[in-house]
Coordinates of C-alpha atoms and ligand atoms in Angstrom, one line a residue:
X1 CA 30.1 -0.7 -20.4
X2 CA 27.9 -0.1 -17.4
X3 CA 24.1 -0.6 -17.7
X4 CA 23.2 3.1 -17.1
X5 CA 24.8 4.2 -20.4
X6 CA 23.4 1.2 -22.2
X7 CA 19.8 2.2 -21.2
X8 CA 20.4 5.6 -22.8
X9 CA 21.9 4.1 -25.9
X10 CA 19.0 1.6 -26.2
X11 CA 16.4 4.4 -25.9
X12 CA 18.2 6.4 -28.4
X13 CA 18.4 3.7 -31.0
X14 CA 15.1 1.9 -30.5
X15 CA 11.7 3.4 -31.2
X16 CA 9.0 2.3 -28.8
X17 CA 6.5 1.8 -31.7
X18 CA 9.0 -0.5 -33.6
X19 CA 9.7 -2.6 -30.5
X20 CA 6.2 -2.9 -29.3
X21 CA 4.8 -3.8 -32.7
X22 CA 6.9 -6.9 -32.5
X23 CA 4.8 -8.0 -29.5
X24 CA 1.4 -6.6 -30.1
X25 CA -0.8 -5.3 -32.9
X26 CA -0.6 -1.5 -32.8
X27 CA -3.0 0.7 -34.8
X28 CA -2.5 4.4 -35.3
X29 CA -5.0 6.6 -33.6
X30 CA -4.1 10.4 -34.1
X31 CA -0.7 11.1 -32.7
X32 CA -0.6 7.9 -30.8
X33 CA -1.0 4.2 -31.3
X34 CA -3.5 1.9 -29.7
X35 CA -3.7 -1.8 -29.0
X36 CA -5.5 -4.4 -26.9
X37 CA -3.6 -4.5 -23.6
X38 CA -1.3 -7.5 -23.3
X39 CA -1.4 -7.1 -19.5
X40 CA -5.1 -7.5 -18.9
X41 CA -7.9 -9.0 -20.9
X42 CA -10.1 -6.6 -22.8
X43 CA -12.3 -6.3 -25.9
X44 CA -11.7 -2.6 -26.7
X45 CA -8.2 -1.2 -26.9
X46 CA -7.2 0.9 -23.9
X47 CA -3.5 0.5 -24.4
X48 CA -1.9 3.7 -25.8
X49 CA 1.6 4.2 -27.1
X50 CA 3.0 7.6 -27.5
X51 CA 5.8 7.9 -30.1
X52 CA 6.5 11.6 -29.1
X53 CA 7.1 10.7 -25.5
X54 CA 8.3 7.2 -26.1
X55 CA 6.1 5.8 -23.4
X56 CA 3.0 3.5 -23.1
X57 CA 0.1 3.6 -20.8
X58 CA -2.9 1.3 -20.4
X59 CA -6.1 3.0 -19.2
X60 CA -7.6 -0.3 -18.3
X61 CA -5.0 -1.7 -15.8
X62 CA -2.8 1.2 -15.2
X63 CA 0.3 -0.4 -16.6
X64 CA 2.7 2.2 -17.9
X65 CA 6.3 3.1 -18.6
X66 CA 9.0 3.1 -21.4
X67 CA 10.3 0.5 -23.7
X68 CA 12.4 -1.1 -20.9
X69 CA 9.4 -1.4 -18.6
X70 CA 7.3 -3.0 -21.3
X71 CA 9.9 -5.7 -22.1
X72 CA 10.3 -6.3 -18.4
X73 CA 6.6 -6.8 -17.9
X74 CA 5.9 -8.7 -21.1
X75 CA 8.8 -11.1 -20.9
X76 CA 8.8 -11.2 -17.2
X77 CA 12.5 -10.1 -17.0
X78 CA 14.4 -8.2 -14.4
X79 CA 15.6 -4.7 -15.3
X80 CA 19.2 -5.7 -16.3
X81 CA 17.8 -8.6 -18.3
X82 CA 15.4 -6.4 -20.2
X83 CA 18.2 -3.9 -20.9
X84 CA 20.4 -6.6 -22.2
X85 CA 17.7 -8.1 -24.4
X86 CA 17.1 -4.6 -26.0
X87 CA 20.7 -3.9 -26.3
X88 CA 21.2 -7.0 -28.3
X89 CA 18.4 -5.9 -30.6
X90 CA 19.9 -2.5 -31.0
X91 CA 23.2 -4.0 -31.8
X92 CA 24.9 -2.6 -28.7
X93 CA 27.6 -4.8 -27.1
X94 CA 27.2 -5.5 -23.4
X95 CA 29.4 -7.8 -21.3
X96 CA 27.5 -10.9 -20.8
X97 CA 26.9 -11.8 -17.2
X98 CA 25.7 -15.3 -16.3
X99 CA 21.9 -15.6 -16.9
X100 CA 20.6 -13.5 -14.1
X101 CA 17.3 -15.3 -13.6
X102 CA 18.8 -18.6 -13.0
X103 CA 21.4 -17.0 -10.7
X104 CA 18.5 -15.4 -8.8
X105 CA 16.6 -18.6 -8.6
X106 CA 19.5 -20.5 -7.1
X107 CA 20.2 -17.7 -4.6
X108 CA 16.6 -17.9 -3.6
X109 CA 16.9 -21.6 -3.0
X110 CA 19.9 -21.2 -0.9
X111 CA 18.3 -18.4 1.2
X112 CA 15.3 -20.7 1.8
X113 CA 17.7 -23.4 3.0
X114 CA 19.5 -21.0 5.3
X115 CA 16.1 -20.1 6.9
X116 CA 15.2 -23.8 7.2
X117 CA 18.4 -24.5 9.0
X118 CA 18.3 -21.4 11.1
X119 CA 14.7 -22.2 12.2
X120 CA 15.7 -25.7 13.4
X121 CA 18.7 -24.3 15.1
X122 CA 16.7 -21.7 17.0
X123 CA 14.2 -24.4 18.0
X124 CA 16.9 -26.5 19.5
X125 CA 18.4 -23.5 21.3
X126 CA 15.0 -22.8 22.8
X127 CA 14.8 -26.4 24.1
X128 CA 18.1 -25.9 25.9
X129 CA 17.4 -22.5 27.4
X130 CA 15.5 -22.5 30.6
X131 CA 15.2 -18.7 30.8
X132 CA 13.7 -18.4 27.4
X133 CA 11.3 -21.3 28.0
X134 CA 10.2 -19.7 31.2
X135 CA 9.6 -16.5 29.6
X136 CA 7.1 -18.2 27.1
X137 CA 5.5 -20.2 29.8
X138 CA 4.9 -17.0 31.8
X139 CA 3.2 -15.6 28.7
X140 CA 1.0 -18.6 28.9
X141 CA 2.0 -20.4 25.8
X142 CA 1.7 -24.2 25.6
X143 CA 4.4 -26.5 24.2
X144 CA 2.0 -27.4 21.4
X145 CA 1.6 -23.8 20.2
X146 CA 5.3 -23.1 20.6
X147 CA 5.9 -26.1 18.3
X148 CA 3.2 -25.2 15.8
X149 CA 4.6 -21.7 15.4
X150 CA 8.1 -23.1 15.6
X151 CA 9.3 -20.5 18.1
X152 CA 12.9 -20.5 18.9
X153 CA 15.7 -18.7 20.7
X154 CA 18.6 -16.8 19.2
X155 CA 21.6 -17.0 21.5
X156 CA 23.8 -14.5 19.6
X157 CA 27.5 -14.5 20.1
X158 CA 28.0 -15.7 16.5
X159 CA 26.4 -19.1 17.2
X160 CA 24.1 -19.1 14.2
X161 CA 26.9 -17.8 12.0
X162 CA 29.3 -20.7 13.1
X163 CA 26.6 -23.3 12.5
X164 CA 25.8 -22.0 9.0
X165 CA 29.3 -21.6 8.0
X166 CA 30.0 -25.1 9.1
X167 CA 27.2 -26.3 6.8
X168 CA 29.1 -24.6 4.0
X169 CA 27.2 -21.4 3.4
X170 CA 29.2 -18.4 2.2
X171 CA 29.2 -15.2 4.2
X172 CA 27.7 -13.3 1.3
X173 CA 24.7 -15.6 1.3
X174 CA 24.4 -15.3 5.0
X175 CA 24.4 -11.5 4.8
X176 CA 21.9 -11.7 1.9
X177 CA 19.6 -13.8 4.1
X178 CA 19.4 -11.0 6.7
X179 CA 20.1 -13.4 9.5
X180 CA 23.7 -12.3 9.7
X181 CA 25.1 -8.9 9.2
X182 CA 28.3 -7.1 8.6
X183 CA 29.7 -4.9 11.4
X184 CA 33.0 -3.1 11.9
X185 CA 34.2 -6.2 13.8
X186 CA 33.2 -8.6 11.1
X187 CA 30.1 -10.7 10.4
X188 CA 27.8 -11.4 13.2
X189 CA 24.3 -12.7 14.0
X190 CA 21.4 -10.3 13.5
X191 CA 19.3 -11.8 16.3
X192 CA 21.0 -12.0 19.7
X193 CA 19.4 -13.1 23.0
X194 CA 15.9 -13.0 21.6
X195 CA 12.9 -15.2 21.3
X196 CA 12.5 -15.6 17.6
X197 CA 9.2 -15.9 15.7
X198 CA 9.5 -17.5 12.2
X199 CA 7.7 -15.5 9.5
X200 CA 6.4 -17.9 6.7
X201 CA 5.1 -17.3 3.3
X202 CA 1.7 -18.9 2.3
X203 CA 3.4 -22.2 1.5
X204 CA 4.8 -22.4 5.1
X205 CA 8.4 -21.8 4.1
X206 CA 10.3 -19.7 6.6
X207 CA 11.3 -16.4 5.0
X208 CA 12.2 -14.1 7.9
X209 CA 12.2 -13.9 11.7
X210 CA 10.8 -11.5 14.2
X211 CA 12.8 -11.2 17.5
X212 CA 11.8 -10.1 20.9
X213 CA 14.1 -9.4 23.8
X214 CA 13.3 -11.4 27.0
X215 CA 15.1 -9.2 29.5
X216 CA 14.1 -5.7 30.4
X217 CA 16.7 -3.2 29.5
X218 CA 18.4 -5.6 27.2
X219 CA 20.5 -4.3 24.2
X220 CA 18.6 -3.0 21.2
X221 CA 14.9 -2.6 20.4
X222 CA 12.2 -4.7 22.1
X223 CA 11.1 -6.0 18.7
X224 CA 13.3 -6.5 15.7
X225 CA 12.4 -8.0 12.3
X226 CA 14.7 -9.5 9.6
X227 CA 15.7 -6.8 7.1
X228 CA 14.0 -6.8 3.7
X229 CA 15.6 -9.5 1.6
X230 CA 14.9 -11.2 -1.7
X231 CA 12.6 -13.5 0.2
X232 CA 11.0 -11.1 2.5
X233 CA 9.0 -7.8 1.8
X234 CA 7.5 -6.9 5.1
X235 CA 4.8 -4.8 3.7
X236 CA 3.2 -7.7 1.9
X237 CA 3.4 -10.6 4.4
X238 CA 1.1 -11.3 7.3
X239 CA 2.2 -13.2 10.4
X240 CA 0.3 -16.5 10.8
X241 CA -1.3 -16.6 7.4
X242 CA 0.2 -20.0 6.6
X243 CA -1.7 -21.4 9.6
X244 CA -4.8 -19.3 9.4
X245 CA -5.8 -19.7 5.8
X246 CA -8.0 -22.8 6.2
X247 CA -9.9 -21.4 9.1
X248 CA -10.5 -18.1 7.3
X249 CA -12.1 -20.0 4.5
X250 CA -14.2 -22.1 6.9
X251 CA -15.4 -19.2 9.0
X252 CA -15.7 -16.8 6.1
X253 CA -13.6 -14.0 7.7
X254 CA -10.2 -13.0 8.9
X255 CA -9.2 -11.5 12.2
X256 CA -6.4 -9.0 12.1
X257 CA -4.6 -8.2 15.3
X258 CA -1.5 -6.1 16.1
X259 CA 1.2 -8.4 17.4
X260 CA 2.8 -11.8 17.0
X261 CA 2.0 -12.8 20.5
X262 CA -1.7 -11.8 20.0
X263 CA -1.9 -14.1 17.0
X264 CA -0.1 -17.1 18.7
X265 CA -2.3 -16.7 21.9
X266 CA -5.4 -16.5 19.6
X267 CA -4.4 -19.7 17.9
X268 CA -3.8 -21.4 21.2
X269 CA -7.3 -20.4 22.3
X270 CA -8.9 -21.8 19.1
X271 CA -9.3 -18.5 17.3
X272 CA -7.4 -19.8 14.4
X273 CA -8.4 -17.3 11.6
X274 CA -6.1 -14.6 13.2
X275 CA -3.1 -12.9 11.5
X276 CA -1.1 -9.7 12.1
X277 CA 0.9 -7.3 9.9
X278 CA 4.6 -7.3 10.6
X279 CA 5.0 -4.5 13.1
X280 CA 3.5 -1.8 10.8
X281 CA 0.1 -0.6 9.9
X282 CA -1.9 -2.8 7.5
X283 CA -1.0 -2.2 3.9
X284 CA -2.7 -2.5 0.6
X285 CA -0.4 -5.4 -0.4
X286 CA -1.4 -7.3 2.7
X287 CA -5.0 -6.7 2.0
X288 CA -4.6 -8.0 -1.5
X289 CA -2.9 -11.2 -0.1
X290 CA -6.0 -11.9 2.1
X291 CA -8.5 -11.3 -0.7
X292 CA -8.2 -14.8 -2.2
X293 CA -9.2 -16.3 1.1
X294 CA -12.0 -13.9 2.3
X295 CA -13.4 -10.5 1.8
X296 CA -14.5 -10.0 5.4
X297 CA -12.3 -8.8 8.1
X298 CA -12.6 -8.2 11.8
X299 CA -10.0 -5.8 13.3
X300 CA -9.2 -6.5 16.9
X301 CA -7.4 -3.6 18.6
X302 CA -6.7 -2.0 21.9
X303 CA -9.0 0.9 22.5
X304 CA -6.2 3.3 23.2
X305 CA -5.4 6.2 20.9
X306 CA -3.0 4.2 18.8
X307 CA -5.5 1.4 18.4
X308 CA -8.2 3.8 17.3
X309 CA -5.9 5.4 14.8
X310 CA -5.0 2.0 13.5
X311 CA -8.6 1.0 13.2
X312 CA -9.5 4.2 11.2
X313 CA -6.6 3.7 8.8
X314 CA -7.2 -0.1 8.4
X315 CA -11.0 0.4 7.8
X316 CA -10.5 2.9 5.2
X317 CA -7.9 0.8 3.4
X318 CA -10.0 -2.3 3.6
X319 CA -13.1 -0.8 2.3
X320 CA -11.2 0.7 -0.6
X321 CA -9.7 -2.6 -1.4
X322 CA -13.2 -4.2 -1.6
X323 CA -13.5 -5.7 1.8
X324 CA -16.3 -5.4 4.4
X325 CA -14.7 -4.7 7.8
X326 CA -15.6 -4.4 11.4
X327 CA -13.8 -3.4 14.6
X328 CA -13.7 -4.9 18.0
X329 CA -12.0 -2.6 20.5
X330 CA -10.8 -4.3 23.6
X331 CA -10.8 -2.4 27.0
X332 CA -7.9 0.1 27.3
X333 CA -4.7 -1.5 28.1
X334 CA -5.8 -5.0 26.8
X335 CA -4.6 -6.6 23.6
X336 CA -6.0 -10.0 22.5
X337 CA -3.0 -11.7 24.2
X338 CA -3.6 -10.3 27.6
X339 CA -7.4 -10.4 27.3
X340 CA -7.5 -14.0 26.3
X341 CA -5.2 -15.0 29.2
X342 CA -7.2 -13.1 31.8
X343 CA -10.8 -13.8 30.6
X344 CA -10.5 -16.8 28.3
X345 CA -12.0 -17.8 25.0
X346 CA -15.7 -17.5 25.8
X347 CA -15.4 -14.0 27.1
X348 CA -13.5 -13.1 24.0
X349 CA -16.2 -14.5 21.9
X350 CA -18.9 -12.7 23.9
X351 CA -17.0 -9.5 23.0
X352 CA -18.0 -10.1 19.4
X353 CA -21.5 -8.7 20.2
X354 CA -19.8 -5.3 20.7
X355 CA -18.2 -5.4 17.2
X356 CA -18.7 -2.0 15.4
X357 CA -19.4 -1.6 11.7
X358 CA -17.7 1.2 9.7
X359 CA -20.4 3.8 10.4
X360 CA -20.9 3.1 14.1
X361 CA -17.1 3.1 14.7
X362 CA -16.7 6.5 13.0
X363 CA -19.7 8.1 14.6
X364 CA -18.5 6.9 18.0
X365 CA -15.1 8.7 17.6
X366 CA -14.4 11.8 19.7
X367 CA -13.8 15.0 17.7
X368 CA -15.5 17.4 15.3
X369 CA -18.7 15.8 13.9
X370 CA -18.2 17.4 10.5
X371 CA -14.7 16.0 10.2
X372 CA -16.0 12.5 11.1
X373 CA -18.9 12.7 8.7
X374 CA -16.5 14.0 6.0
X375 CA -14.1 11.1 6.6
X376 CA -17.0 8.6 6.4
X377 CA -18.2 10.1 3.1
X378 CA -14.7 9.9 1.8
X379 CA -14.3 6.3 2.7
X380 CA -17.7 5.4 1.2
X381 CA -16.9 7.3 -2.0
X382 CA -14.0 4.8 -2.5
X383 CA -16.1 1.7 -2.1
X384 CA -16.4 0.1 -5.5
X385 CA -19.4 -2.2 -4.8
X386 CA -22.5 -0.1 -5.5
X387 CA -24.7 -2.1 -3.1
X388 CA -22.3 -1.8 -0.2
X389 CA -22.0 1.9 -1.0
X390 CA -25.7 2.5 -0.9
X391 CA -26.2 0.5 2.3
X392 CA -23.5 2.5 4.0
X393 CA -25.0 5.8 2.7
X394 CA -28.4 4.8 4.1
X395 CA -26.9 3.9 7.4
X396 CA -25.1 7.2 7.7
X397 CA -28.3 9.1 6.8
X398 CA -30.3 7.1 9.5
X399 CA -27.7 7.7 12.2
X400 CA -26.9 11.4 11.5
X401 CA -30.2 12.7 10.3
X402 CA -28.6 14.1 7.1
X403 CA -30.7 13.3 4.1
X404 CA -29.7 10.5 1.8
X405 CA -30.0 13.0 -1.1
X406 CA -27.6 15.3 0.4
X407 CA -25.1 12.5 1.2
X408 CA -25.4 11.2 -2.3
X409 CA -24.6 14.6 -3.9
X410 CA -21.5 14.7 -1.6
X411 CA -20.5 11.2 -2.7
X412 CA -20.9 12.1 -6.4
X413 CA -18.7 15.1 -6.0
X414 CA -16.0 13.0 -4.4
X415 CA -16.2 9.9 -6.6
X416 CA -13.7 9.9 -9.4
X417 CA -14.1 7.2 -12.0
X418 CA -11.4 4.8 -11.1
X419 CA -8.7 4.3 -13.8
X420 CA -9.5 0.7 -14.5
X421 CA -13.1 1.4 -15.6
X422 CA -12.2 4.5 -17.7
X423 CA -12.1 4.0 -21.5
X424 CA -9.2 5.4 -23.2
X425 CA -11.1 6.1 -26.3
X426 CA -13.8 8.1 -24.6
X427 CA -13.4 11.9 -25.0
X428 CA -16.5 12.4 -22.8
X429 CA -14.3 11.7 -19.7
X430 CA -12.4 14.9 -19.5
X431 CA -9.0 14.9 -17.7
X432 CA -9.0 16.6 -14.4
X433 CA -7.1 19.9 -14.3
X434 CA -4.7 18.3 -11.9
X435 CA -3.8 15.4 -14.1
X436 CA -3.6 17.8 -17.1
X437 CA -1.1 19.9 -15.3
X438 CA 0.9 16.9 -14.4
X439 CA 0.9 15.8 -18.1
X440 CA 2.2 19.3 -19.1
X441 CA 4.9 19.2 -16.4
X442 CA 6.1 15.9 -17.8
X443 CA 5.9 16.9 -21.4
X444 CA 7.2 20.3 -21.6
X445 CA 10.4 20.7 -19.5
X446 CA 10.7 24.4 -20.6
X447 CA 7.5 25.2 -18.6
X448 CA 8.4 23.4 -15.4
X449 CA 9.6 26.5 -13.7
X450 CA 6.3 28.3 -14.4
X451 CA 4.4 25.6 -12.8
X452 CA 6.7 25.4 -9.8
X453 CA 6.4 29.1 -9.2
X454 CA 2.6 29.1 -9.6
X455 CA 1.4 26.2 -7.5
X456 CA 2.6 24.0 -4.7
X457 CA 1.8 20.3 -4.3
X458 CA -0.2 21.0 -1.2
X459 CA -2.8 22.7 -3.3
X460 CA -3.4 19.5 -5.3
X461 CA -6.5 17.7 -4.1
X462 CA -6.1 14.4 -5.9
X463 CA -3.8 12.3 -3.6
X464 CA -2.3 10.3 -6.4
X465 CA -1.4 13.3 -8.4
X466 CA -0.2 15.2 -5.3
X467 CA 2.2 12.3 -4.5
X468 CA 3.7 12.4 -7.9
X469 CA 4.0 16.2 -7.9
X470 CA 5.7 16.0 -4.5
X471 CA 8.3 13.7 -5.8
X472 CA 8.8 15.8 -9.0
X473 CA 9.2 19.0 -7.0
X474 CA 11.9 17.3 -4.9
X475 CA 13.9 16.5 -8.1
X476 CA 15.5 19.0 -10.4
X477 CA 13.3 19.6 -13.5
X478 CA 13.9 16.5 -15.5
X479 CA 12.0 15.1 -18.5
X480 CA 10.0 11.9 -18.0
X481 CA 12.7 9.6 -19.2
X482 CA 15.0 10.3 -16.3
X483 CA 12.5 10.5 -13.5
X484 CA 10.8 7.2 -14.2
X485 CA 13.3 5.1 -12.1
X486 CA 12.6 7.4 -9.1
X487 CA 8.9 6.7 -9.1
X488 CA 7.3 3.5 -7.8
X489 CA 5.0 1.5 -10.1
X490 CA 1.8 3.2 -9.1
X491 CA 3.3 6.7 -9.4
X492 CA 4.8 5.8 -12.8
X493 CA 1.3 4.6 -13.9
X494 CA -0.2 8.0 -12.8
X495 CA 2.6 9.8 -14.6
X496 CA 2.4 8.0 -17.9
X497 CA -1.3 8.2 -17.8
X498 CA -1.2 11.9 -17.5
X499 CA 1.5 12.4 -20.1
X500 CA -0.2 10.1 -22.7
X501 CA -3.6 11.7 -22.3
X502 CA -2.3 15.2 -22.9
X503 CA -3.1 16.5 -26.3
X504 CA -2.3 20.2 -26.8
X505 CA -0.4 22.4 -29.2
X506 CA 3.0 23.7 -28.2
X507 CA 2.1 27.3 -28.4
X508 CA -1.0 26.9 -26.1
X509 CA 0.9 25.5 -23.2
X510 CA 1.3 28.7 -21.1
X511 CA -2.3 29.6 -21.4
X512 CA -3.3 26.1 -20.5
X513 CA -1.1 26.1 -17.4
X514 CA -2.8 29.3 -16.2
X515 CA -6.3 27.9 -16.9
X516 CA -5.5 24.8 -15.0
X517 CA -4.2 26.5 -12.0
X518 CA -7.3 28.7 -11.9
X519 CA -9.6 25.6 -12.2
X520 CA -7.7 23.8 -9.4
X521 CA -8.1 26.9 -7.1
X522 CA -11.8 27.3 -7.9
X523 CA -12.4 23.6 -7.1
X524 CA -10.7 24.0 -3.8
X525 CA -12.8 27.0 -2.9
X526 CA -16.0 25.1 -3.9
X527 CA -14.9 22.2 -1.7
X528 CA -14.4 24.5 1.2
X529 CA -17.9 25.9 0.6
X530 CA -19.4 22.4 0.6
X531 CA -17.6 21.6 3.9
X532 CA -19.1 24.7 5.4
X533 CA -22.5 23.7 4.1
X534 CA -22.2 20.3 5.7
X535 CA -21.1 21.9 9.0
X536 CA -24.1 24.2 8.9
X537 CA -26.5 21.3 8.3
X538 CA -25.1 19.4 11.2
X539 CA -25.2 22.4 13.5
X540 CA -28.8 23.0 12.4
X541 CA -29.8 19.4 13.3
X542 CA -28.3 20.0 16.8
X543 CA -30.1 23.4 17.1
X544 CA -26.8 25.3 17.6
X545 CA -28.0 28.6 16.3
X546 CA -24.9 30.6 17.2
X547 CA -22.7 28.2 15.4
X548 CA -25.0 28.2 12.4
X549 CA -24.8 32.1 12.1
X550 CA -21.1 32.0 12.6
X551 CA -20.6 29.4 9.8
X552 CA -22.9 31.4 7.5
X553 CA -20.7 34.4 8.0
X554 CA -17.6 32.5 7.2
X555 CA -19.4 31.2 4.1
X556 CA -20.3 34.7 3.0
X557 CA -16.7 35.9 3.4
X558 CA -15.4 33.0 1.4
X559 CA -17.8 33.7 -1.4
X560 CA -16.8 37.4 -1.4
X561 CA -13.1 36.5 -1.5
X562 CA -13.5 34.0 -4.2
X563 CA -15.3 36.6 -6.3
X564 CA -18.1 34.1 -7.0
Ligands
LIG601 ZN1 -4.1 -3.1 -19.4

């Protein structure tokens, strides 16, 4: 019997309320049940279970899902393990596989060993390869730093594969490690003719490699990373973090650069609190990883267009994650690696006097002033620390001439109460029309077509809700049960939150949908009007009378069209 059918059977036979009351103390509250959340600590219950929809949702920490999700989370099981446990309980027979968790643990151990052996192998190869050593020497790297970062050389030609096979590793383990891969002509090395940079977890264990070609016009992309494996999720690791942690604590801040060589050179020049994302833009998960070490970040990027875009995105993400961040833009064409080698450490440190805070960075950007102020306000609205928020607001006011009062009104309009401070019991916190619509979509499959015909995801302002709608619109109209595996954890939380919060009568649904869509459209119109008002204020400050008149005309037109 395959697991897919078992899941359906399990859900048919087991009631979520029965199962969960075996774990936690559920109390009836209207149509739903409530409890103290087992996934975060709280004094008043914000954990809700809906027997109608067979889902749970915590308004405190955002945890949500069905009975399988709950058991996975509570017992810390994988999906198949949780399904098996529930199947046993429901009296459904499933072929017993060997205990998955111990199998997974032992695979993990073997993969770490493969990486350890590969790392030593690559280091030896580097020692024996003059061309590769020359390349690193030309990049100005000393033997010390090469040793510290354990740089190596991957010769390719199946050399790594032969070595690891000889040590007794199975091909399936080697493929699972990502260091070898299967091709039409059989198994071969992933990294060929490349300098390799070991990527370590915080404990300093090698979990992946980055590889760079040393010859121009060589085969394949210039940079290549290990594929994602059981050990390696590239969106949550930072290159150099195992070596930079202590210095981050000591100096009280982290430096984020773009590339591996930037970080290595920075360490060589004594700037040892430096790390880099792994070939992508900084992610939320990486920011979370830094958080235990420091909440201050200096971003060091090239001042070209890509660098500026990366700074904008990273600043926004860091402030939202609770960091205070600044930016150092190096002269065009320079990255920390080239800058340090040309000008040295002291010149680099002197550059720190040119570091820009959030507000100065944004106000210095080229482009429409109103868009810039709007982006700033949006970022500030997401800052959770009230003191940081009001400092930033004051700074924007001082530097733009817009009154603090006006900025604060804008902020209040943008600020949504984040899910983790919302109390499930409070009815004073009305659900937004967008979330309400999502709840209806998920709860009443028979009305899905009406919603799809009436509104497009692009019209949804709330990014989280829009993302879920986009995914839902790309799938055939399915009930919540079947779509949950297609949503990631955060999307699932948004979906269960909306579905659980919904409380309407079946015969009101159609009217509710229409009301919601009207509210969403009205809100969009009001936002467009506020944008125009902001543009007008800025134009007035600059004495641009023609522009002011033009904007006022646009505003009048919009008001007329909106019938308001
Ligand atoms: Zn919770």
